[in-house]
Amino acid sequence: MKFSLVVYSAPYSSPGAYSAYRFAQACLQSGHQIYRVFFYGNGVQTGSCLSTPQQDEFDLHGAWQQLAQEHQLDLVVCIAAALKRGVLDQKEQQRYQKSAANLAPEFELSGLGQLADAAAQSDRLLTFA
Amino acid sequence: MASMASTSTTQSDSTPEPAATATRSTLVVCRHSCFSSSLAREGLDAILASAAFEQPLAILFMGDGVWQLQKQQDGSIVQQKTPSNSLPILPMYGVERFYAQHSALEQRGLQADSLVLPVKPIRDAEIGILRQEFDTILSF
């Protein structure tokens, strides 16, 4: 089955952020496909490569990066939600003349059309708030 | 299922062309009031994007989400946009089916006939039946 996940919660802020990752992992281990993971609302924070958890805490951002590399996942961060929350790639950093970019290479900034497309193309769509 | 009006849309550079053959109906469930969470505003943006893709959509307001339907809200005094002001334009985007959880309206003293949008009140037992009509549930 083709799954898409929509993640609204920021890492370390509410349980949905970690649940989404665990679900993605279980999904892939069971032989299903993940069509897209769409990070929206506060979920866009997942894309920041500046995330620095404590030594004894789970590195959720790093875990997503690794899963994405292993399975060629399409991790999309909603551009409108990301910009206002301070998650930018180099293109947006230059466009808005900001001091830094922080989007990790495994993630891509894109529009809500990607969410609509994921809903249209997937067998199942799950939201994690 | 309500028929979809065809809309001409401009898409941003970053969005792909929608697949011509895939049509999945989506029930959007709105659970947050206008100013308690960014999800009310962000949910509305996602609804508009989905409607532009001409996918069949219906909206169900549940729990605190029914507050979005209350008239005369003004977020400007807290420096916020007011999602409820945009709800009446949804029919222009071809979204024509609106439901509200009857118990949620009643608990909050909201009357179904004096909201920003005409909605069909729906009882809790009917919500499960409604959900089965749709391929996808998108929750905000």
PDB file of C-alpha atoms in Angstrom, chain B residues 18-136:
ATOM      1  CA  PRO B  18      -1.729  16.837 -10.621  1.00  0.00           C
ATOM      2  CA  ALA B  19      -2.102  13.327 -11.999  1.00  0.00           C
ATOM      3  CA  ALA B  20      -4.921  13.443 -14.495  1.00  0.00           C
ATOM      4  CA  THR B  21      -6.431  10.089 -13.565  1.00  0.00           C
ATOM      5  CA  ALA B  22      -6.348  10.093  -9.760  1.00  0.00           C
ATOM      6  CA  THR B  23      -9.501  11.357  -8.072  1.00  0.00           C
ATOM      7  CA  ARG B  24      -9.876  10.742  -4.404  1.00  0.00           C
ATOM      8  CA  SER B  25     -12.565  12.300  -2.301  1.00  0.00           C
ATOM      9  CA  THR B  26     -11.415  13.932   0.895  1.00  0.00           C
ATOM     10  CA  LEU B  27     -13.259  14.748   4.086  1.00  0.00           C
ATOM     11  CA  VAL B  28     -11.494  17.591   5.859  1.00  0.00           C
ATOM     12  CA  VAL B  29     -12.109  17.567   9.605  1.00  0.00           C
ATOM     13  CA  CYS B  30     -11.614  20.894  11.364  1.00  0.00           C
ATOM     14  CA  ARG B  31     -11.180  20.621  15.118  1.00  0.00           C
ATOM     15  CA  HIS B  32      -9.599  23.911  16.149  1.00  0.00           C
ATOM     16  CA  SER B  33     -11.069  27.353  16.692  1.00  0.00           C
ATOM     17  CA  CYS B  34      -9.749  30.295  14.686  1.00  0.00           C
ATOM     18  CA  PHE B  35      -7.182  31.645  17.100  1.00  0.00           C
ATOM     19  CA  SER B  36      -6.317  28.771  19.410  1.00  0.00           C
ATOM     20  CA  SER B  37      -4.018  27.081  16.924  1.00  0.00           C
ATOM     21  CA  SER B  38      -2.323  27.821  13.633  1.00  0.00           C
ATOM     22  CA  LEU B  39      -4.089  24.735  12.268  1.00  0.00           C
ATOM     23  CA  ALA B  40      -7.328  26.652  11.658  1.00  0.00           C
ATOM     24  CA  ARG B  41      -5.667  29.067   9.241  1.00  0.00           C
ATOM     25  CA  GLU B  42      -3.291  26.479   7.829  1.00  0.00           C
ATOM     26  CA  GLY B  43      -6.156  24.011   7.389  1.00  0.00           C
ATOM     27  CA  LEU B  44      -8.051  26.572   5.351  1.00  0.00           C
ATOM     28  CA  ASP B  45      -5.009  27.160   3.111  1.00  0.00           C
ATOM     29  CA  ALA B  46      -4.749  23.415   2.546  1.00  0.00           C
ATOM     30  CA  ILE B  47      -8.475  23.231   1.698  1.00  0.00           C
ATOM     31  CA  LEU B  48      -8.058  25.964  -0.918  1.00  0.00           C
ATOM     32  CA  ALA B  49      -5.038  24.175  -2.411  1.00  0.00           C
ATOM     33  CA  SER B  50      -6.921  20.860  -2.572  1.00  0.00           C
ATOM     34  CA  ALA B  51      -9.967  22.510  -4.107  1.00  0.00           C
ATOM     35  CA  ALA B  52      -7.729  24.057  -6.785  1.00  0.00           C
ATOM     36  CA  PHE B  53      -6.653  20.509  -7.691  1.00  0.00           C
ATOM     37  CA  GLU B  54     -10.328  19.772  -8.358  1.00  0.00           C
ATOM     38  CA  GLN B  55     -10.471  16.914  -5.915  1.00  0.00           C
ATOM     39  CA  PRO B  56     -13.924  16.380  -4.358  1.00  0.00           C
ATOM     40  CA  LEU B  57     -13.924  17.814  -0.851  1.00  0.00           C
ATOM     41  CA  ALA B  58     -16.320  18.089   2.034  1.00  0.00           C
ATOM     42  CA  ILE B  59     -15.707  19.754   5.387  1.00  0.00           C
ATOM     43  CA  LEU B  60     -16.755  18.593   8.823  1.00  0.00           C
ATOM     44  CA  PHE B  61     -16.405  20.975  11.764  1.00  0.00           C
ATOM     45  CA  MET B  62     -16.063  19.024  15.008  1.00  0.00           C
ATOM     46  CA  GLY B  63     -15.515  19.907  18.639  1.00  0.00           C
ATOM     47  CA  ASP B  64     -13.911  23.338  19.004  1.00  0.00           C
ATOM     48  CA  GLY B  65     -13.739  23.504  15.203  1.00  0.00           C
ATOM     49  CA  VAL B  66     -17.370  24.675  15.157  1.00  0.00           C
ATOM     50  CA  TRP B  67     -16.167  27.987  16.600  1.00  0.00           C
ATOM     51  CA  GLN B  68     -14.744  28.737  13.139  1.00  0.00           C
ATOM     52  CA  LEU B  69     -18.349  29.147  11.999  1.00  0.00           C
ATOM     53  CA  GLN B  70     -19.224  31.908  14.431  1.00  0.00           C
ATOM     54  CA  LYS B  71     -19.938  35.283  12.875  1.00  0.00           C
ATOM     55  CA  GLN B  72     -18.168  38.572  13.522  1.00  0.00           C
ATOM     56  CA  GLN B  73     -14.795  37.306  14.611  1.00  0.00           C
ATOM     57  CA  ASP B  74     -11.898  39.719  14.287  1.00  0.00           C
ATOM     58  CA  GLY B  75      -8.334  38.530  14.730  1.00  0.00           C
ATOM     59  CA  SER B  76      -6.764  41.877  13.857  1.00  0.00           C
ATOM     60  CA  ILE B  77      -6.701  42.929  17.493  1.00  0.00           C
ATOM     61  CA  VAL B  78      -4.346  40.007  18.172  1.00  0.00           C
ATOM     62  CA  GLN B  79      -2.440  40.505  14.918  1.00  0.00           C
ATOM     63  CA  GLN B  80      -3.949  37.456  13.263  1.00  0.00           C
ATOM     64  CA  LYS B  81      -5.849  36.774  10.088  1.00  0.00           C
ATOM     65  CA  THR B  82      -9.426  35.617  10.643  1.00  0.00           C
ATOM     66  CA  PRO B  83     -10.058  32.226   9.000  1.00  0.00           C
ATOM     67  CA  SER B  84     -13.830  32.454   9.448  1.00  0.00           C
ATOM     68  CA  ASN B  85     -13.913  35.439   7.096  1.00  0.00           C
ATOM     69  CA  SER B  86     -12.629  33.222   4.282  1.00  0.00           C
ATOM     70  CA  LEU B  87     -15.027  30.325   4.801  1.00  0.00           C
ATOM     71  CA  PRO B  88     -17.886  31.857   2.746  1.00  0.00           C
ATOM     72  CA  ILE B  89     -15.680  31.867  -0.394  1.00  0.00           C
ATOM     73  CA  LEU B  90     -15.264  28.093  -0.396  1.00  0.00           C
ATOM     74  CA  PRO B  91     -18.351  27.476  -2.565  1.00  0.00           C
ATOM     75  CA  MET B  92     -16.648  29.562  -5.270  1.00  0.00           C
ATOM     76  CA  TYR B  93     -13.871  26.963  -5.239  1.00  0.00           C
ATOM     77  CA  GLY B  94     -16.371  24.170  -5.715  1.00  0.00           C
ATOM     78  CA  VAL B  95     -16.547  23.096  -2.064  1.00  0.00           C
ATOM     79  CA  GLU B  96     -20.233  22.724  -1.353  1.00  0.00           C
ATOM     80  CA  ARG B  97     -20.679  20.149   1.386  1.00  0.00           C
ATOM     81  CA  PHE B  98     -20.313  21.501   4.914  1.00  0.00           C
ATOM     82  CA  TYR B  99     -21.172  19.599   8.073  1.00  0.00           C
ATOM     83  CA  ALA B 100     -20.978  20.521  11.735  1.00  0.00           C
ATOM     84  CA  GLN B 101     -21.114  18.198  14.726  1.00  0.00           C
ATOM     85  CA  HIS B 102     -24.529  18.856  16.220  1.00  0.00           C
ATOM     86  CA  SER B 103     -23.494  18.160  19.814  1.00  0.00           C
ATOM     87  CA  ALA B 104     -20.547  20.558  19.489  1.00  0.00           C
ATOM     88  CA  LEU B 105     -22.808  23.349  18.206  1.00  0.00           C
ATOM     89  CA  GLU B 106     -25.284  22.758  21.001  1.00  0.00           C
ATOM     90  CA  GLN B 107     -22.666  22.663  23.761  1.00  0.00           C
ATOM     91  CA  ARG B 108     -21.322  26.026  22.549  1.00  0.00           C
ATOM     92  CA  GLY B 109     -24.703  27.686  22.074  1.00  0.00           C
ATOM     93  CA  LEU B 110     -24.253  28.066  18.318  1.00  0.00           C
ATOM     94  CA  GLN B 111     -27.309  28.002  16.063  1.00  0.00           C
ATOM     95  CA  ALA B 112     -26.887  26.224  12.734  1.00  0.00           C
ATOM     96  CA  ASP B 113     -28.892  28.895  10.935  1.00  0.00           C
ATOM     97  CA  SER B 114     -26.783  31.870  12.059  1.00  0.00           C
ATOM     98  CA  LEU B 115     -23.263  30.878  11.102  1.00  0.00           C
ATOM     99  CA  VAL B 116     -20.865  32.303   8.501  1.00  0.00           C
ATOM    100  CA  LEU B 117     -21.613  29.345   6.248  1.00  0.00           C
ATOM    101  CA  PRO B 118     -24.693  27.138   5.849  1.00  0.00           C
ATOM    102  CA  VAL B 119     -23.831  23.760   7.382  1.00  0.00           C
ATOM    103  CA  LYS B 120     -25.695  20.511   7.848  1.00  0.00           C
ATOM    104  CA  PRO B 121     -25.683  19.593  11.548  1.00  0.00           C
ATOM    105  CA  ILE B 122     -24.771  15.949  11.923  1.00  0.00           C
ATOM    106  CA  ARG B 123     -25.229  13.705  14.937  1.00  0.00           C
ATOM    107  CA  ASP B 124     -22.299  11.767  16.381  1.00  0.00           C
ATOM    108  CA  ALA B 125     -23.687   8.416  15.244  1.00  0.00           C
ATOM    109  CA  GLU B 126     -23.863   9.690  11.661  1.00  0.00           C
ATOM    110  CA  ILE B 127     -20.267  10.888  11.583  1.00  0.00           C
ATOM    111  CA  GLY B 128     -18.915   7.377  11.137  1.00  0.00           C
ATOM    112  CA  ILE B 129     -21.283   6.823   8.224  1.00  0.00           C
ATOM    113  CA  LEU B 130     -20.226  10.105   6.629  1.00  0.00           C
ATOM    114  CA  ARG B 131     -16.537   9.212   6.890  1.00  0.00           C
ATOM    115  CA  GLN B 132     -17.083   5.985   4.968  1.00  0.00           C
ATOM    116  CA  GLU B 133     -18.112   7.923   1.888  1.00  0.00           C
ATOM    117  CA  PHE B 134     -14.651   9.370   1.492  1.00  0.00           C
ATOM    118  CA  ASP B 135     -11.339   7.917   0.339  1.00  0.00           C
ATOM    119  CA  THR B 136      -9.236  10.137   2.550  1.00  0.00           C
TER     120      THR B 136
END
